[in-house]
mmCIF file of C-alpha atoms in Angstrom:
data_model
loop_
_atom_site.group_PDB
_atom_site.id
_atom_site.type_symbol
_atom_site.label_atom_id
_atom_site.label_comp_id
_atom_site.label_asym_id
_atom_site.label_seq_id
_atom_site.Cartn_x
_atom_site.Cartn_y
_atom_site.Cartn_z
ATOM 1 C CA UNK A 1 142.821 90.271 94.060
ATOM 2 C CA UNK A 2 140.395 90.933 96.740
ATOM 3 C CA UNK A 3 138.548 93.758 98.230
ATOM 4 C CA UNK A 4 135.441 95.016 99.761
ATOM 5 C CA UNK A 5 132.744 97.047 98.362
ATOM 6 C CA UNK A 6 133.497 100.556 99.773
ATOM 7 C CA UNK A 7 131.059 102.304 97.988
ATOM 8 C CA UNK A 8 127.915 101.609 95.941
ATOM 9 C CA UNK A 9 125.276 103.348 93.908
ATOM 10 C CA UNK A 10 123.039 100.835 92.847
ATOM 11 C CA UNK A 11 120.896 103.272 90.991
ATOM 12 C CA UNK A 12 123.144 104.205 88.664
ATOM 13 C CA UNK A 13 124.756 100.541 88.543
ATOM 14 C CA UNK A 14 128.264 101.181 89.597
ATOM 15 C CA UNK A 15 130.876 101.780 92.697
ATOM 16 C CA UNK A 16 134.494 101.747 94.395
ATOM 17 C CA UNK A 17 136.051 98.418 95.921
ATOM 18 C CA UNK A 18 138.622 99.166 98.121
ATOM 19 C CA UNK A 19 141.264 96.487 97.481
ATOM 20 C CA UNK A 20 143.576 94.571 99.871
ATOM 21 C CA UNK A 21 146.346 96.747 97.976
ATOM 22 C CA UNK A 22 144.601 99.746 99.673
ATOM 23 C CA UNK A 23 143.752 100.740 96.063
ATOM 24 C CA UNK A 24 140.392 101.855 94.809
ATOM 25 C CA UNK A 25 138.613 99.645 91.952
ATOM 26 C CA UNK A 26 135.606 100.733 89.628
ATOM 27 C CA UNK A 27 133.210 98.588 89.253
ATOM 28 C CA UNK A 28 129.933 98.402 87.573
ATOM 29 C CA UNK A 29 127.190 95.955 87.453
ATOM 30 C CA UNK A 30 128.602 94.089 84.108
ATOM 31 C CA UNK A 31 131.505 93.241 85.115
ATOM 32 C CA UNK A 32 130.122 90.988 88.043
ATOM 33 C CA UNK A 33 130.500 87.193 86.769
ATOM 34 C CA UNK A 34 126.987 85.769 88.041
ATOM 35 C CA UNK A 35 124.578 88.214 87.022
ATOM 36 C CA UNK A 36 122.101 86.753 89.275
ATOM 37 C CA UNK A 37 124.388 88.163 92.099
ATOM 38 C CA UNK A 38 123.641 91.206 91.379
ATOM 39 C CA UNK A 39 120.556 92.252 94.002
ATOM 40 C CA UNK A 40 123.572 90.709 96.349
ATOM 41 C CA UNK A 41 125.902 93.946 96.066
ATOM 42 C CA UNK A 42 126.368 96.289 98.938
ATOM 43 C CA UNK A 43 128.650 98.288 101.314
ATOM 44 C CA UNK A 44 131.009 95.981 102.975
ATOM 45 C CA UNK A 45 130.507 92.929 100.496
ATOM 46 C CA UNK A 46 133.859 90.895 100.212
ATOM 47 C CA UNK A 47 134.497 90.266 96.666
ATOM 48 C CA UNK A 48 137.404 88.629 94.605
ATOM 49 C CA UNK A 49 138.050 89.822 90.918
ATOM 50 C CA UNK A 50 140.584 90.822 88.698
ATOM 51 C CA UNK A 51 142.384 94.068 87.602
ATOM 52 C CA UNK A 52 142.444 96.072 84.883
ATOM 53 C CA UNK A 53 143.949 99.126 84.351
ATOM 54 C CA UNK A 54 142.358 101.822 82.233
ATOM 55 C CA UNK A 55 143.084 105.707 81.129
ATOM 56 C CA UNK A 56 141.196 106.753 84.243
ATOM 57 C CA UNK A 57 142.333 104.344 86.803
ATOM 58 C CA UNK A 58 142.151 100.845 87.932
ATOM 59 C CA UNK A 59 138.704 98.796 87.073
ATOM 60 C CA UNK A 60 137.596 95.296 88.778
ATOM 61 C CA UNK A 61 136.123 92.674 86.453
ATOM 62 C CA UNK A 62 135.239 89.079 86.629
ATOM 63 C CA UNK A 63 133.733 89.337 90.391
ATOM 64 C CA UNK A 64 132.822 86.890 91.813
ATOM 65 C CA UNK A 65 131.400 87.293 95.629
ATOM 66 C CA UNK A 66 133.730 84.973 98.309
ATOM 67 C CA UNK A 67 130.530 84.323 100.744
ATOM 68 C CA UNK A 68 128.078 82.951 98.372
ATOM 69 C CA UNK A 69 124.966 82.025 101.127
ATOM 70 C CA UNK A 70 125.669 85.395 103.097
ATOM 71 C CA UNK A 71 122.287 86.676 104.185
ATOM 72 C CA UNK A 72 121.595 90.319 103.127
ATOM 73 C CA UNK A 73 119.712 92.412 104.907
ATOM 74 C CA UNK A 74 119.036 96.087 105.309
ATOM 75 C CA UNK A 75 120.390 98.683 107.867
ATOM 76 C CA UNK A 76 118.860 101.796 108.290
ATOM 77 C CA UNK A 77 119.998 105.620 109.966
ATOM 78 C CA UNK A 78 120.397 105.860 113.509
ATOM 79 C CA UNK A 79 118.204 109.411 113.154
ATOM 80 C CA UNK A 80 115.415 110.477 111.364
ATOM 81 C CA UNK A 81 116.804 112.191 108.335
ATOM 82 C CA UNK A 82 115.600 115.271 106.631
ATOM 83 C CA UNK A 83 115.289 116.688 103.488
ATOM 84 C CA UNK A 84 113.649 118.925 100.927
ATOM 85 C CA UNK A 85 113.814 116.409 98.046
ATOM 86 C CA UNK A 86 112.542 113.216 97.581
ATOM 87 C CA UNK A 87 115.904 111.260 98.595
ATOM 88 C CA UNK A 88 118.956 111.236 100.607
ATOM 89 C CA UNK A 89 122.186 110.428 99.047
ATOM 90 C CA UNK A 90 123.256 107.053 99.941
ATOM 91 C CA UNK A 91 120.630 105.405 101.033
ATOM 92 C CA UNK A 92 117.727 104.123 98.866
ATOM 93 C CA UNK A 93 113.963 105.022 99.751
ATOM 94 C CA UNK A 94 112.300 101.613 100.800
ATOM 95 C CA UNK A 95 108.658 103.135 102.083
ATOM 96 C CA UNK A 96 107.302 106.457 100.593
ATOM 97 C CA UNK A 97 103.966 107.082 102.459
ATOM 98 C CA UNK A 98 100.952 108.688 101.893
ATOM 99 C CA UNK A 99 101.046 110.402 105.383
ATOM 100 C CA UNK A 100 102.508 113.761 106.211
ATOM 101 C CA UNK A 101 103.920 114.295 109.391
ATOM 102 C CA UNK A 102 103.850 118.164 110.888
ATOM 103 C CA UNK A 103 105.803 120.331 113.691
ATOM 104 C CA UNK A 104 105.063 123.273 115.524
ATOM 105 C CA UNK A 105 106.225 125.349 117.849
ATOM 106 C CA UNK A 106 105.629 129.359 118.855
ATOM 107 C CA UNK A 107 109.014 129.381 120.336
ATOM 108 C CA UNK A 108 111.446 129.300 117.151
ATOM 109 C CA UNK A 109 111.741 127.206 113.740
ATOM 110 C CA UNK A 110 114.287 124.577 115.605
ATOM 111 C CA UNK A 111 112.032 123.568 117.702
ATOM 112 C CA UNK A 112 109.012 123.034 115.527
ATOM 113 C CA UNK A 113 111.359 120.554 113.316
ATOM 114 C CA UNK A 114 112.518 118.974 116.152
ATOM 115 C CA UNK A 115 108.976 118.654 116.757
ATOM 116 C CA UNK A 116 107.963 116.896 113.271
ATOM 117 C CA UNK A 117 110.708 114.959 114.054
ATOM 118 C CA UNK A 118 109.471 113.494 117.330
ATOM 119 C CA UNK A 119 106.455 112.891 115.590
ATOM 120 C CA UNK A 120 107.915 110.733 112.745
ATOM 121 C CA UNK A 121 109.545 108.465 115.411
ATOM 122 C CA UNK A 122 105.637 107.630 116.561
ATOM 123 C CA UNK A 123 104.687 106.369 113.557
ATOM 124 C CA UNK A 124 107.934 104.239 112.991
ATOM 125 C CA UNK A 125 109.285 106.822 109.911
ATOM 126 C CA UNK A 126 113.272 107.666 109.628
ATOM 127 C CA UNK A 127 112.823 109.954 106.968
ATOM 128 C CA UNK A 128 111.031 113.100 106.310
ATOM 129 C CA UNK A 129 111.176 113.670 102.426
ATOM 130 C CA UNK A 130 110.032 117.067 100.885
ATOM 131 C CA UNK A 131 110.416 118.908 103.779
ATOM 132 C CA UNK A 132 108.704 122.797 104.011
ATOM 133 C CA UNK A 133 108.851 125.324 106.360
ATOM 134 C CA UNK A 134 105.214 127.597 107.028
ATOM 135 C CA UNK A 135 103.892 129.949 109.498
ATOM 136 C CA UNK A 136 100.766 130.268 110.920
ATOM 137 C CA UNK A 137 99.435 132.937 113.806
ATOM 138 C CA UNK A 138 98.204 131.826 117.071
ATOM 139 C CA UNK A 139 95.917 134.034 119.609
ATOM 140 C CA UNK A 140 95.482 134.235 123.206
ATOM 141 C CA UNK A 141 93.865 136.573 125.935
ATOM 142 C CA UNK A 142 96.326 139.530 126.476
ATOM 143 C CA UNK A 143 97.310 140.238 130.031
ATOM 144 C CA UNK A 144 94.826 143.654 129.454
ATOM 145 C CA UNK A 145 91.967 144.406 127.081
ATOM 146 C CA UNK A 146 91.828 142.715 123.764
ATOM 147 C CA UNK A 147 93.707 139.482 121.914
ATOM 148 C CA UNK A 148 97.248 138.503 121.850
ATOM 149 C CA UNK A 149 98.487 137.387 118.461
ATOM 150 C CA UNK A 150 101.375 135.276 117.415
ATOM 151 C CA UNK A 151 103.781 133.627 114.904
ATOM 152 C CA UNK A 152 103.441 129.645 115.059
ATOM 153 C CA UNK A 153 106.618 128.292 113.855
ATOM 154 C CA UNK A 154 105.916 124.821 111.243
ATOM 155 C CA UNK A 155 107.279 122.265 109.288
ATOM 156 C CA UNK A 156 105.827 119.476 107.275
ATOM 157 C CA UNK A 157 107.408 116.628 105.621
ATOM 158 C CA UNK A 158 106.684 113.077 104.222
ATOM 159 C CA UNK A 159 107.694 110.128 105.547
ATOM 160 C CA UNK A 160 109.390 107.414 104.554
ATOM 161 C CA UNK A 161 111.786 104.900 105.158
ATOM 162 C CA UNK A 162 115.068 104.857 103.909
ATOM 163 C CA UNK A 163 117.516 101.834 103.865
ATOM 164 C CA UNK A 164 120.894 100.588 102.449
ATOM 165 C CA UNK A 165 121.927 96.754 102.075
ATOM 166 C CA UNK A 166 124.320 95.412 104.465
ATOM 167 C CA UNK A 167 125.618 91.950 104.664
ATOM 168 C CA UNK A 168 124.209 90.845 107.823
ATOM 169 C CA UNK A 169 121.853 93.415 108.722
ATOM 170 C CA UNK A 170 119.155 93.211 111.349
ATOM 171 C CA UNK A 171 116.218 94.683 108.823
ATOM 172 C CA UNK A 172 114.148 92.644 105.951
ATOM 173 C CA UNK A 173 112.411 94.826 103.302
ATOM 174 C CA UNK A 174 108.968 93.675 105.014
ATOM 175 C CA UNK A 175 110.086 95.384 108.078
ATOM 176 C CA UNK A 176 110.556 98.656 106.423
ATOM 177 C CA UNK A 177 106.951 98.765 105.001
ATOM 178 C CA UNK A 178 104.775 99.368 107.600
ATOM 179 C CA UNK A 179 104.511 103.470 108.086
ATOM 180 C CA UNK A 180 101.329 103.413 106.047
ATOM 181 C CA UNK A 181 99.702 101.045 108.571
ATOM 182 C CA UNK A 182 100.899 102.050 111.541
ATOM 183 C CA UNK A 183 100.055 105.913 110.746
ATOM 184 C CA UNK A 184 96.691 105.092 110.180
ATOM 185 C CA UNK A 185 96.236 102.685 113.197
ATOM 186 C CA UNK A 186 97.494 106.088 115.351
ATOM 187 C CA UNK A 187 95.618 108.370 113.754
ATOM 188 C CA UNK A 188 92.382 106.777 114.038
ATOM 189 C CA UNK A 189 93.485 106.117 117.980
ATOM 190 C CA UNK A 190 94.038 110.028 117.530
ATOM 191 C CA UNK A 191 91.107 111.222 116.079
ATOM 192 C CA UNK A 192 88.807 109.441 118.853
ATOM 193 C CA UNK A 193 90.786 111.063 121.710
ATOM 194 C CA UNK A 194 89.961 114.339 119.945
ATOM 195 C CA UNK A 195 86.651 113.590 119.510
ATOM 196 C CA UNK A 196 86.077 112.509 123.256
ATOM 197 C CA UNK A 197 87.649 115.630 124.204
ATOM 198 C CA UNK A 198 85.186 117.947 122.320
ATOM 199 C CA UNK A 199 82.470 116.594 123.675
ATOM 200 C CA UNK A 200 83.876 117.227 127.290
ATOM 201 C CA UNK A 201 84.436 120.946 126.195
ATOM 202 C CA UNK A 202 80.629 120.759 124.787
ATOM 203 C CA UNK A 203 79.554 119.231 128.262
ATOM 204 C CA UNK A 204 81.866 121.842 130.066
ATOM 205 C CA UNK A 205 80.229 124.651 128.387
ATOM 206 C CA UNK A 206 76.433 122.921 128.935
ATOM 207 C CA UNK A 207 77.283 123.167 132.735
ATOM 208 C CA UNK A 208 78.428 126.628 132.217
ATOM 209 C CA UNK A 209 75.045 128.040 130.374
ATOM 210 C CA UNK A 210 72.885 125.858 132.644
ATOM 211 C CA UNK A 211 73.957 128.035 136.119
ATOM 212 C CA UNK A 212 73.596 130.916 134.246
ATOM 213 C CA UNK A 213 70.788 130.245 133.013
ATOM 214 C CA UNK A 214 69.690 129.706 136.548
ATOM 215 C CA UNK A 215 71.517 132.797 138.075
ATOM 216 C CA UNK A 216 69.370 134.986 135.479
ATOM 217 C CA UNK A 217 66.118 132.742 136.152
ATOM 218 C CA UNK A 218 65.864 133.190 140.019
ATOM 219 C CA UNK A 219 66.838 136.478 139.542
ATOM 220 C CA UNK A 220 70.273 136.388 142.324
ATOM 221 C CA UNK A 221 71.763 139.418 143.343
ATOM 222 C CA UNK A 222 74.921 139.685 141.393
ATOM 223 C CA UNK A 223 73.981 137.647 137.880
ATOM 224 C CA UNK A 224 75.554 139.740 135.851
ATOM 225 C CA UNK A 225 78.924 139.997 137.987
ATOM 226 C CA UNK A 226 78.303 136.205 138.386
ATOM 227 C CA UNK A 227 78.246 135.482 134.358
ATOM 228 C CA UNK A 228 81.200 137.561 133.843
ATOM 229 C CA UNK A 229 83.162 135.308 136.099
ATOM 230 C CA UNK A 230 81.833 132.287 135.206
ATOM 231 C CA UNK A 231 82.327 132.940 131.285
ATOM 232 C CA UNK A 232 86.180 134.249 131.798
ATOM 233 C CA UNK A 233 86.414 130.736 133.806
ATOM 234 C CA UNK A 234 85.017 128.918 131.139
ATOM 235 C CA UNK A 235 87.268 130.941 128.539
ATOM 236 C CA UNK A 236 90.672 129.815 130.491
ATOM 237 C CA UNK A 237 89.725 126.393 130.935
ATOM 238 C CA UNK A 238 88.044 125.057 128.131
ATOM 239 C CA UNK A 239 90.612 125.651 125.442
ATOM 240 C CA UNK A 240 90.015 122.634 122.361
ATOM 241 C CA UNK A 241 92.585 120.068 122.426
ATOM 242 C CA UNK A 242 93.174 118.742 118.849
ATOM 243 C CA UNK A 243 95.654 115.691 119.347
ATOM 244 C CA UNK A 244 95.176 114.524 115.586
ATOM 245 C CA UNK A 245 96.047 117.348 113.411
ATOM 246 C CA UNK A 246 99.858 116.776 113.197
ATOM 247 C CA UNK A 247 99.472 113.636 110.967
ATOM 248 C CA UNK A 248 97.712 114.230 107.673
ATOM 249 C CA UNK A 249 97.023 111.819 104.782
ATOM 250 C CA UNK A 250 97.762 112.666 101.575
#
């Protein structure tokens, strides 16, 4: 008889082959006949073997794998998956990282995962693992007197990578590994734009102070009307930029 794998749960060992019959076949990792075949087994693996019926169905034994040089490689989601535990059913978690990737948004909770999402993709991750939801408040200048305040919408997960084997596949397992090292590659890329833009903001504000200072030294007619403007200028256009804070090692 022959079949292909249709499913396959190589953590705990066993799966289905779907035979030629159109019948299902249990299978588990001792009944394959070269044991060192074992690392081979995946999805959509062509396999001959022999039935054997049991009290709970039909099992395959004595498999034996009818392509024995096919190359095996490793296919991954099409999406960045989510979750709020540390794995996603059917596929097995090839690169758990030590970076967390965030989301925000003021607008609604959608958005800021959609958000955390977009971020992943930048640092190559199709996973987000341990995923949490938290709020934070935001503030702005109200349209009158006095602060506005607001509910920041976030979520936080960890990437990873997840992967299944395929025969064929376009991925190797090297491929897979390399969230760590490109996360901290962007980060650090990150980090200096943030820092170059705080010291424009410092520089900004210098500027600021320094023709004030000089309104208030020559004593001109209108200083204090002037420094009122000048400071809510400053106020709407000097607002920190912090392009770094979304990726956090843990």
């Amino acid at each position: 008889m022959r079949g292909t794998i249709k499913t396959y749960l190589p953590e705990k060992q066993y799966g289905f082959i779907k035979g030629d019959d159109k019948k299902d076949y249990f299978f588990h990792h001792s009944s394959l006949a070269n044991k060192k075949q074992i690392n081979k087994l995946c999805e959509g693996l062509y396999l001959e073997f022999k039935q054997k019926a049991t009290p709970k169905g039909y099992s395959a034994v004595e498999i034996e794998l009818l392509e024995q040089d096919i190359n095996i490689g490793y296919e991954i989601p099409k999406t960045v998956y989510t979750s709020k535990n540390s794995h996603i059913k059917g596929w097995e978690v090839i690169d758990y990282s030590n970076w967390l990737v965030h989301g925000s948004s003021r607008h609604s909770p959608d958005d800021a995962k959609e958000d955390m999402i977009d971020n992943a993709y930048l640092i190559g991750a199709n996973t987000l693992l341990n995923m949490q939801y938290y709020k934070t408040t935001g503030s702005e200048r109200g349209r009158g007197q006095g602060t506005h305040y607001y509910t920041i919408h976030n979520f936080k997960g960890r990437a990873a990578n997840i992967a299944k084997k395929s025969p064929n596949a376009e991925y190797t397992l090297d491929e897979l590994k390399m969230i760590n090292n490109d996360a901290k590659e962007l980060k650090s890329e990150l980090s200096q734009k943030s820092s170059s833009a705080q010291m424009k903001r410092l520089f900004f504000w210098f500027i600021i102070f320094t023709v004030i200072g000089g309104l208030w030294l020559f004593q001109e007619d209108n200083a204090i009307l002037g420094t009122i403007i000048l400071l809510v200028l400053a106020y709407g256009f000097s607002h920190a930029t912090d392009y770094d804070s979304w990726l956090e090692e843990v």
